[in-house]
Amino acid sequence: GAVVSQHPSRVICKSGTSVKIECRSLDFQATTMFWYRQFPKQSLMLMATSNEGSKATYEQGVEKDKFLINHASLTLSTLTVTSAHPEDSSFYICSASRDRVSGELFFGEGSRLTVL
Amino acid sequence: DAKTTQPTSMDCAEGRAANLPCNHSTISGNEYVYWYRQIHSQGPQYIIHGLKNNETNEMASLIITEDRKSSTLILPHATLRDTAVYYCIVSGRGTSGSRLTFGEGTQLTVNP
């Protein structure tokens, strides 16, 4: 079964509003989670690394004030797309590692955001 | 992280083995080779990973060349459900899991 869960799976919002996406590790604690974005017919692009209890680390070119990440507990990271615009419409995916030895990442089901 | 090169697309007949190549000529000694796949509109799924030895699990086999500059993912008996984009990723392993950078991957289409 799924070990990383995202909510909501689909969200439609009006331009200018903010949208929050949750990522939960279901049966393990994740001090680090990763957020990706994927546009149609493109590969996944790493946006940021979410660190429990500290600030997220953003990839070059990703606006930290636009994409707010909060990792308040060992099982939950949230991504908030602030003042969303149509160009923010995308598939957002989170991931976490359950096993530090293997380094294997488990991915959530993804959240499809459509901004009207 | 080392860059990888994969064919854009491949076809395979159902029931036959699918062999997906990946070049990673700039891989460094402490970097692992990971394979993930993504079925349309879903999150990626871990398949297998290795450092220098060949690896096998219930899903696939990973063959890494002796010089580690390339590898091949083998799905021994491909099914229609194996149709997906397959990503070969090379990355060092951090203490909190791997920060993986995805390339374009290979679109594998399994035909009946």
PDB file of C-alpha atoms in Angstrom:
ATOM      1  CA  GLY A   1       0.000   0.000   0.000  1.00  0.00           C
ATOM      2  CA  ALA A   2       0.877   3.658  -0.240  1.00  0.00           C
ATOM      3  CA  VAL A   3       3.445   4.878   2.244  1.00  0.00           C
ATOM      4  CA  VAL A   4       3.309   8.519   1.190  1.00  0.00           C
ATOM      5  CA  SER A   5      -0.048  10.172   0.727  1.00  0.00           C
ATOM      6  CA  GLN A   6      -0.982  13.527  -0.750  1.00  0.00           C
ATOM      7  CA  HIS A   7      -4.125  15.561  -0.374  1.00  0.00           C
ATOM      8  CA  PRO A   8      -5.958  16.809  -2.314  1.00  0.00           C
ATOM      9  CA  SER A   9      -5.409  14.745  -5.446  1.00  0.00           C
ATOM     10  CA  ARG A  10      -7.071  17.403  -7.558  1.00  0.00           C
ATOM     11  CA  VAL A  11      -7.804  21.043  -6.865  1.00  0.00           C
ATOM     12  CA  ILE A  12      -9.221  23.826  -8.956  1.00  0.00           C
ATOM     13  CA  CYS A  13      -8.913  27.385  -7.762  1.00  0.00           C
ATOM     14  CA  LYS A  14      -9.372  30.917  -8.981  1.00  0.00           C
ATOM     15  CA  SER A  15      -6.450  33.074  -9.932  1.00  0.00           C
ATOM     16  CA  GLY A  16      -5.104  35.004  -6.957  1.00  0.00           C
ATOM     17  CA  THR A  17      -6.083  32.506  -4.304  1.00  0.00           C
ATOM     18  CA  SER A  18      -3.737  30.288  -2.297  1.00  0.00           C
ATOM     19  CA  VAL A  19      -3.787  26.513  -2.301  1.00  0.00           C
ATOM     20  CA  LYS A  20      -2.309  24.154   0.274  1.00  0.00           C
ATOM     21  CA  ILE A  21      -1.191  20.622  -0.575  1.00  0.00           C
ATOM     22  CA  GLU A  22      -0.415  18.121   2.159  1.00  0.00           C
ATOM     23  CA  CYS A  23       2.115  15.306   2.036  1.00  0.00           C
ATOM     24  CA  ARG A  24       2.076  12.653   4.738  1.00  0.00           C
ATOM     25  CA  SER A  25       4.330   9.721   5.441  1.00  0.00           C
ATOM     26  CA  LEU A  26       1.923   7.049   6.599  1.00  0.00           C
ATOM     27  CA  ASP A  27       3.941   4.532   8.563  1.00  0.00           C
ATOM     28  CA  PHE A  28       7.306   6.127   9.064  1.00  0.00           C
ATOM     29  CA  GLN A  29       8.892   9.359  10.149  1.00  0.00           C
ATOM     30  CA  ALA A  30      10.470  11.521   7.493  1.00  0.00           C
ATOM     31  CA  THR A  31      12.828  14.274   8.556  1.00  0.00           C
ATOM     32  CA  THR A  32      13.220  15.179   4.910  1.00  0.00           C
ATOM     33  CA  MET A  33      10.654  15.323   2.153  1.00  0.00           C
ATOM     34  CA  PHE A  34      11.050  16.486  -1.422  1.00  0.00           C
ATOM     35  CA  TRP A  35       8.608  18.479  -3.546  1.00  0.00           C
ATOM     36  CA  TYR A  36       8.501  18.148  -7.325  1.00  0.00           C
ATOM     37  CA  ARG A  37       6.486  19.817 -10.059  1.00  0.00           C
ATOM     38  CA  GLN A  38       5.652  18.267 -13.394  1.00  0.00           C
ATOM     39  CA  PHE A  39       4.184  20.011 -16.424  1.00  0.00           C
ATOM     40  CA  PRO A  40       2.400  18.005 -19.136  1.00  0.00           C
ATOM     41  CA  LYS A  41       4.705  15.809 -21.191  1.00  0.00           C
ATOM     42  CA  GLN A  42       7.714  16.889 -19.159  1.00  0.00           C
ATOM     43  CA  SER A  43       9.835  15.260 -16.503  1.00  0.00           C
ATOM     44  CA  LEU A  44       9.696  15.935 -12.786  1.00  0.00           C
ATOM     45  CA  MET A  45      11.445  19.062 -11.616  1.00  0.00           C
ATOM     46  CA  LEU A  46      12.719  19.187  -8.055  1.00  0.00           C
ATOM     47  CA  MET A  47      11.408  22.323  -6.395  1.00  0.00           C
ATOM     48  CA  ALA A  48      12.593  22.100  -2.819  1.00  0.00           C
ATOM     49  CA  THR A  49      13.737  19.945   0.045  1.00  0.00           C
ATOM     50  CA  SER A  50      11.515  20.136   3.090  1.00  0.00           C
ATOM     51  CA  ASN A  51      13.315  19.765   6.409  1.00  0.00           C
ATOM     52  CA  GLU A  52      11.462  19.016   9.634  1.00  0.00           C
ATOM     53  CA  GLY A  53      11.880  21.813  12.124  1.00  0.00           C
ATOM     54  CA  SER A  54      13.854  24.086   9.844  1.00  0.00           C
ATOM     55  CA  LYS A  55      13.556  26.089   6.665  1.00  0.00           C
ATOM     56  CA  ALA A  56      13.131  24.397   3.337  1.00  0.00           C
ATOM     57  CA  THR A  57      15.923  24.418   0.795  1.00  0.00           C
ATOM     58  CA  TYR A  58      14.754  25.673  -2.576  1.00  0.00           C
ATOM     59  CA  GLU A  59      16.212  24.814  -5.975  1.00  0.00           C
ATOM     60  CA  GLN A  60      17.546  27.575  -8.133  1.00  0.00           C
ATOM     61  CA  GLY A  61      14.790  29.497  -9.837  1.00  0.00           C
ATOM     62  CA  VAL A  62      12.028  28.440  -7.443  1.00  0.00           C
ATOM     63  CA  GLU A  63      10.476  31.367  -5.587  1.00  0.00           C
ATOM     64  CA  LYS A  64      10.357  30.617  -1.881  1.00  0.00           C
ATOM     65  CA  ASP A  65       7.752  33.298  -1.242  1.00  0.00           C
ATOM     66  CA  LYS A  66       5.554  31.829  -3.942  1.00  0.00           C
ATOM     67  CA  PHE A  67       5.826  28.230  -2.821  1.00  0.00           C
ATOM     68  CA  LEU A  68       5.693  28.118   0.954  1.00  0.00           C
ATOM     69  CA  ILE A  69       6.813  24.869   2.527  1.00  0.00           C
ATOM     70  CA  ASN A  70       6.147  23.904   6.119  1.00  0.00           C
ATOM     71  CA  HIS A  71       7.416  20.684   7.677  1.00  0.00           C
ATOM     72  CA  ALA A  72       6.018  20.980  11.177  1.00  0.00           C
ATOM     73  CA  SER A  73       6.054  17.315  12.104  1.00  0.00           C
ATOM     74  CA  LEU A  74       7.921  14.172  11.198  1.00  0.00           C
ATOM     75  CA  THR A  75       5.016  12.900   9.119  1.00  0.00           C
ATOM     76  CA  LEU A  76       3.650  16.005   7.443  1.00  0.00           C
ATOM     77  CA  SER A  77       4.949  18.541   4.972  1.00  0.00           C
ATOM     78  CA  THR A  78       2.753  21.126   3.288  1.00  0.00           C
ATOM     79  CA  LEU A  79       3.245  23.107   0.104  1.00  0.00           C
ATOM     80  CA  THR A  80       1.237  26.309  -0.255  1.00  0.00           C
ATOM     81  CA  VAL A  81       1.044  27.925  -3.665  1.00  0.00           C
ATOM     82  CA  THR A  82       0.386  31.567  -2.854  1.00  0.00           C
ATOM     83  CA  SER A  83      -1.499  33.923  -5.137  1.00  0.00           C
ATOM     84  CA  ALA A  84      -1.830  31.191  -7.723  1.00  0.00           C
ATOM     85  CA  HIS A  85      -1.912  32.048 -11.420  1.00  0.00           C
ATOM     86  CA  PRO A  86      -2.744  29.888 -14.436  1.00  0.00           C
ATOM     87  CA  GLU A  87       0.953  29.275 -15.100  1.00  0.00           C
ATOM     88  CA  ASP A  88       1.146  27.547 -11.697  1.00  0.00           C
ATOM     89  CA  SER A  89      -1.204  24.862 -12.971  1.00  0.00           C
ATOM     90  CA  SER A  90       0.800  21.667 -12.727  1.00  0.00           C
ATOM     91  CA  PHE A  91       1.140  18.239 -11.142  1.00  0.00           C
ATOM     92  CA  TYR A  92       2.797  18.556  -7.730  1.00  0.00           C
ATOM     93  CA  ILE A  93       4.407  15.462  -6.233  1.00  0.00           C
ATOM     94  CA  CYS A  94       6.087  14.887  -2.903  1.00  0.00           C
ATOM     95  CA  SER A  95       8.434  12.147  -1.828  1.00  0.00           C
ATOM     96  CA  ALA A  96      10.128  10.863   1.296  1.00  0.00           C
ATOM     97  CA  SER A  97      12.651   8.226   2.218  1.00  0.00           C
ATOM     98  CA  ARG A  98      11.656   5.533   4.667  1.00  0.00           C
ATOM     99  CA  ASP A  99      14.985   3.747   4.733  1.00  0.00           C
ATOM    100  CA  ARG A 100      18.110   5.799   5.215  1.00  0.00           C
ATOM    101  CA  VAL A 101      20.253   2.813   4.291  1.00  0.00           C
ATOM    102  CA  SER A 102      18.722   2.182   0.884  1.00  0.00           C
ATOM    103  CA  GLY A 103      17.975   5.777   0.028  1.00  0.00           C
ATOM    104  CA  GLU A 104      14.841   4.578  -1.760  1.00  0.00           C
ATOM    105  CA  LEU A 105      12.266   7.324  -2.190  1.00  0.00           C
ATOM    106  CA  PHE A 106       8.530   6.785  -1.935  1.00  0.00           C
ATOM    107  CA  PHE A 107       6.377   9.160  -3.897  1.00  0.00           C
ATOM    108  CA  GLY A 108       2.900  10.406  -3.226  1.00  0.00           C
ATOM    109  CA  GLU A 109       0.100  10.039  -5.728  1.00  0.00           C
ATOM    110  CA  GLY A 110       0.495  13.628  -6.842  1.00  0.00           C
ATOM    111  CA  SER A 111      -1.801  16.647  -6.687  1.00  0.00           C
ATOM    112  CA  ARG A 112      -3.081  18.198  -9.864  1.00  0.00           C
ATOM    113  CA  LEU A 113      -3.588  21.934  -9.524  1.00  0.00           C
ATOM    114  CA  THR A 114      -5.637  23.863 -12.051  1.00  0.00           C
ATOM    115  CA  VAL A 115      -5.757  27.611 -11.688  1.00  0.00           C
ATOM    116  CA  LEU A 116      -8.539  29.314 -13.619  1.00  0.00           C
TER     117      LEU A 116
ATOM    118  CA  ASP B   1      24.796  14.482  -9.585  1.00  0.00           C
ATOM    119  CA  ALA B   2      25.945  12.698 -12.714  1.00  0.00           C
ATOM    120  CA  LYS B   3      23.913  13.158 -15.867  1.00  0.00           C
ATOM    121  CA  THR B   4      22.223  10.201 -17.539  1.00  0.00           C
ATOM    122  CA  THR B   5      21.284   9.512 -21.145  1.00  0.00           C
ATOM    123  CA  GLN B   6      18.373   7.274 -22.079  1.00  0.00           C
ATOM    124  CA  PRO B   7      16.568   6.565 -25.341  1.00  0.00           C
ATOM    125  CA  THR B   8      13.419   8.609 -25.689  1.00  0.00           C
ATOM    126  CA  SER B   9      11.187   5.647 -26.388  1.00  0.00           C
ATOM    127  CA  MET B  10      11.170   1.875 -26.744  1.00  0.00           C
ATOM    128  CA  ASP B  11       8.648  -0.778 -27.679  1.00  0.00           C
ATOM    129  CA  CYS B  12       8.399  -4.284 -26.349  1.00  0.00           C
ATOM    130  CA  ALA B  13       6.087  -7.202 -27.025  1.00  0.00           C
ATOM    131  CA  GLU B  14       4.024  -8.477 -24.141  1.00  0.00           C
ATOM    132  CA  GLY B  15       5.661 -11.458 -22.455  1.00  0.00           C
ATOM    133  CA  ARG B  16       9.105 -10.639 -23.772  1.00  0.00           C
ATOM    134  CA  ALA B  17      11.969  -9.134 -21.829  1.00  0.00           C
ATOM    135  CA  ALA B  18      12.311  -5.367 -21.893  1.00  0.00           C
ATOM    136  CA  ASN B  19      15.886  -4.125 -21.740  1.00  0.00           C
ATOM    137  CA  LEU B  20      16.204  -0.418 -20.987  1.00  0.00           C
ATOM    138  CA  PRO B  21      19.687   1.081 -21.348  1.00  0.00           C
ATOM    139  CA  CYS B  22      21.147   4.046 -19.519  1.00  0.00           C
ATOM    140  CA  ASN B  23      24.466   5.804 -19.978  1.00  0.00           C
ATOM    141  CA  HIS B  24      26.058   7.551 -17.025  1.00  0.00           C
ATOM    142  CA  SER B  25      29.657   8.014 -18.085  1.00  0.00           C
ATOM    143  CA  THR B  26      30.387  10.732 -15.507  1.00  0.00           C
ATOM    144  CA  ILE B  27      29.252   8.716 -12.505  1.00  0.00           C
ATOM    145  CA  SER B  28      31.474   9.072  -9.472  1.00  0.00           C
ATOM    146  CA  GLY B  29      32.538   6.373  -7.070  1.00  0.00           C
ATOM    147  CA  ASN B  30      29.965   7.079  -4.366  1.00  0.00           C
ATOM    148  CA  GLU B  31      26.965   7.519  -6.636  1.00  0.00           C
ATOM    149  CA  TYR B  32      24.226   4.952  -6.931  1.00  0.00           C
ATOM    150  CA  VAL B  33      22.118   4.103  -9.967  1.00  0.00           C
ATOM    151  CA  TYR B  34      18.385   4.292  -9.272  1.00  0.00           C
ATOM    152  CA  TRP B  35      15.517   3.288 -11.522  1.00  0.00           C
ATOM    153  CA  TYR B  36      12.003   4.612 -11.117  1.00  0.00           C
ATOM    154  CA  ARG B  37       8.999   4.474 -13.370  1.00  0.00           C
ATOM    155  CA  GLN B  38       5.973   6.687 -13.745  1.00  0.00           C
ATOM    156  CA  ILE B  39       2.681   5.497 -15.067  1.00  0.00           C
ATOM    157  CA  HIS B  40       0.620   8.285 -16.563  1.00  0.00           C
ATOM    158  CA  SER B  41      -0.708  10.792 -14.009  1.00  0.00           C
ATOM    159  CA  GLN B  42       0.690   8.912 -11.021  1.00  0.00           C
ATOM    160  CA  GLY B  43       3.642   9.477  -8.740  1.00  0.00           C
ATOM    161  CA  PRO B  44       6.882   7.687  -9.621  1.00  0.00           C
ATOM    162  CA  GLN B  45       7.427   4.159  -8.352  1.00  0.00           C
ATOM    163  CA  TYR B  46      10.746   2.834  -7.131  1.00  0.00           C
ATOM    164  CA  ILE B  47      12.026  -0.170  -9.071  1.00  0.00           C
ATOM    165  CA  ILE B  48      15.573  -0.969  -8.079  1.00  0.00           C
ATOM    166  CA  HIS B  49      18.949   0.552  -7.344  1.00  0.00           C
ATOM    167  CA  GLY B  50      22.588  -0.509  -7.226  1.00  0.00           C
ATOM    168  CA  LEU B  51      26.139   0.669  -6.709  1.00  0.00           C
ATOM    169  CA  LYS B  52      28.356  -1.679  -8.700  1.00  0.00           C
ATOM    170  CA  ASN B  53      27.005  -5.195  -8.373  1.00  0.00           C
ATOM    171  CA  ASN B  54      24.113  -6.503 -10.388  1.00  0.00           C
ATOM    172  CA  GLU B  55      20.858  -6.481  -8.480  1.00  0.00           C
ATOM    173  CA  THR B  56      17.593  -8.375  -8.784  1.00  0.00           C
ATOM    174  CA  ASN B  57      14.268  -8.036  -7.033  1.00  0.00           C
ATOM    175  CA  GLU B  58      10.696  -9.100  -7.704  1.00  0.00           C
ATOM    176  CA  MET B  59      10.211  -6.358 -10.262  1.00  0.00           C
ATOM    177  CA  ALA B  60      13.390  -6.240 -12.293  1.00  0.00           C
ATOM    178  CA  SER B  61      17.094  -6.845 -12.666  1.00  0.00           C
ATOM    179  CA  LEU B  62      19.758  -4.170 -12.851  1.00  0.00           C
ATOM    180  CA  ILE B  63      22.941  -4.871 -14.745  1.00  0.00           C
ATOM    181  CA  ILE B  64      25.766  -2.373 -14.190  1.00  0.00           C
ATOM    182  CA  THR B  65      28.858  -2.523 -16.370  1.00  0.00           C
ATOM    183  CA  GLU B  66      32.184  -3.092 -14.714  1.00  0.00           C
ATOM    184  CA  ASP B  67      33.317   0.477 -15.385  1.00  0.00           C
ATOM    185  CA  ARG B  68      29.911   1.684 -14.066  1.00  0.00           C
ATOM    186  CA  LYS B  69      29.472   3.987 -17.047  1.00  0.00           C
ATOM    187  CA  SER B  70      26.253   2.366 -18.143  1.00  0.00           C
ATOM    188  CA  SER B  71      23.514   0.105 -16.886  1.00  0.00           C
ATOM    189  CA  THR B  72      20.519  -1.845 -18.149  1.00  0.00           C
ATOM    190  CA  LEU B  73      17.198  -2.354 -16.469  1.00  0.00           C
ATOM    191  CA  ILE B  74      15.613  -5.661 -17.383  1.00  0.00           C
ATOM    192  CA  LEU B  75      11.929  -6.431 -17.002  1.00  0.00           C
ATOM    193  CA  PRO B  76      11.993 -10.193 -17.608  1.00  0.00           C
ATOM    194  CA  HIS B  77       8.418 -10.679 -18.791  1.00  0.00           C
ATOM    195  CA  ALA B  78       6.864  -7.370 -19.729  1.00  0.00           C
ATOM    196  CA  THR B  79       3.115  -6.912 -19.324  1.00  0.00           C
ATOM    197  CA  LEU B  80       0.814  -4.196 -20.604  1.00  0.00           C
ATOM    198  CA  ARG B  81       0.862  -2.671 -17.123  1.00  0.00           C
ATOM    199  CA  ASP B  82       4.587  -2.057 -17.476  1.00  0.00           C
ATOM    200  CA  THR B  83       3.888   0.667 -20.030  1.00  0.00           C
ATOM    201  CA  ALA B  84       5.353   3.753 -18.369  1.00  0.00           C
ATOM    202  CA  VAL B  85       8.160   6.285 -18.437  1.00  0.00           C
ATOM    203  CA  TYR B  86      11.290   4.769 -16.923  1.00  0.00           C
ATOM    204  CA  TYR B  87      13.814   7.037 -15.280  1.00  0.00           C
ATOM    205  CA  CYS B  88      17.449   6.194 -14.689  1.00  0.00           C
ATOM    206  CA  ILE B  89      18.933   8.462 -12.020  1.00  0.00           C
ATOM    207  CA  VAL B  90      22.407   8.671 -10.598  1.00  0.00           C
ATOM    208  CA  SER B  91      22.783  10.196  -7.173  1.00  0.00           C
ATOM    209  CA  GLY B  92      24.847  10.184  -4.062  1.00  0.00           C
ATOM    210  CA  ARG B  93      22.966   8.925  -1.059  1.00  0.00           C
ATOM    211  CA  GLY B  94      22.356  11.456   1.658  1.00  0.00           C
ATOM    212  CA  THR B  95      21.622  10.612   5.228  1.00  0.00           C
ATOM    213  CA  SER B  96      17.960  11.458   4.846  1.00  0.00           C
ATOM    214  CA  GLY B  97      17.335   9.777   1.565  1.00  0.00           C
ATOM    215  CA  SER B  98      18.328  10.680  -1.912  1.00  0.00           C
ATOM    216  CA  ARG B  99      17.791  14.023  -3.530  1.00  0.00           C
ATOM    217  CA  LEU B 100      16.941  12.756  -6.986  1.00  0.00           C
ATOM    218  CA  THR B 101      17.052  14.785 -10.168  1.00  0.00           C
ATOM    219  CA  PHE B 102      14.945  13.315 -12.945  1.00  0.00           C
ATOM    220  CA  GLY B 103      15.943  13.388 -16.598  1.00  0.00           C
ATOM    221  CA  GLU B 104      13.590  12.831 -19.521  1.00  0.00           C
ATOM    222  CA  GLY B 105      13.392   9.060 -19.139  1.00  0.00           C
ATOM    223  CA  THR B 106      12.378   6.369 -21.621  1.00  0.00           C
ATOM    224  CA  GLN B 107       8.773   5.871 -22.623  1.00  0.00           C
ATOM    225  CA  LEU B 108       8.344   2.102 -22.719  1.00  0.00           C
ATOM    226  CA  THR B 109       5.304   0.869 -24.573  1.00  0.00           C
ATOM    227  CA  VAL B 110       4.412  -2.782 -24.159  1.00  0.00           C
ATOM    228  CA  ASN B 111       2.351  -4.007 -27.080  1.00  0.00           C
ATOM    229  CA  PRO B 112      -0.080  -6.941 -27.050  1.00  0.00           C
TER     230      PRO B 112
END
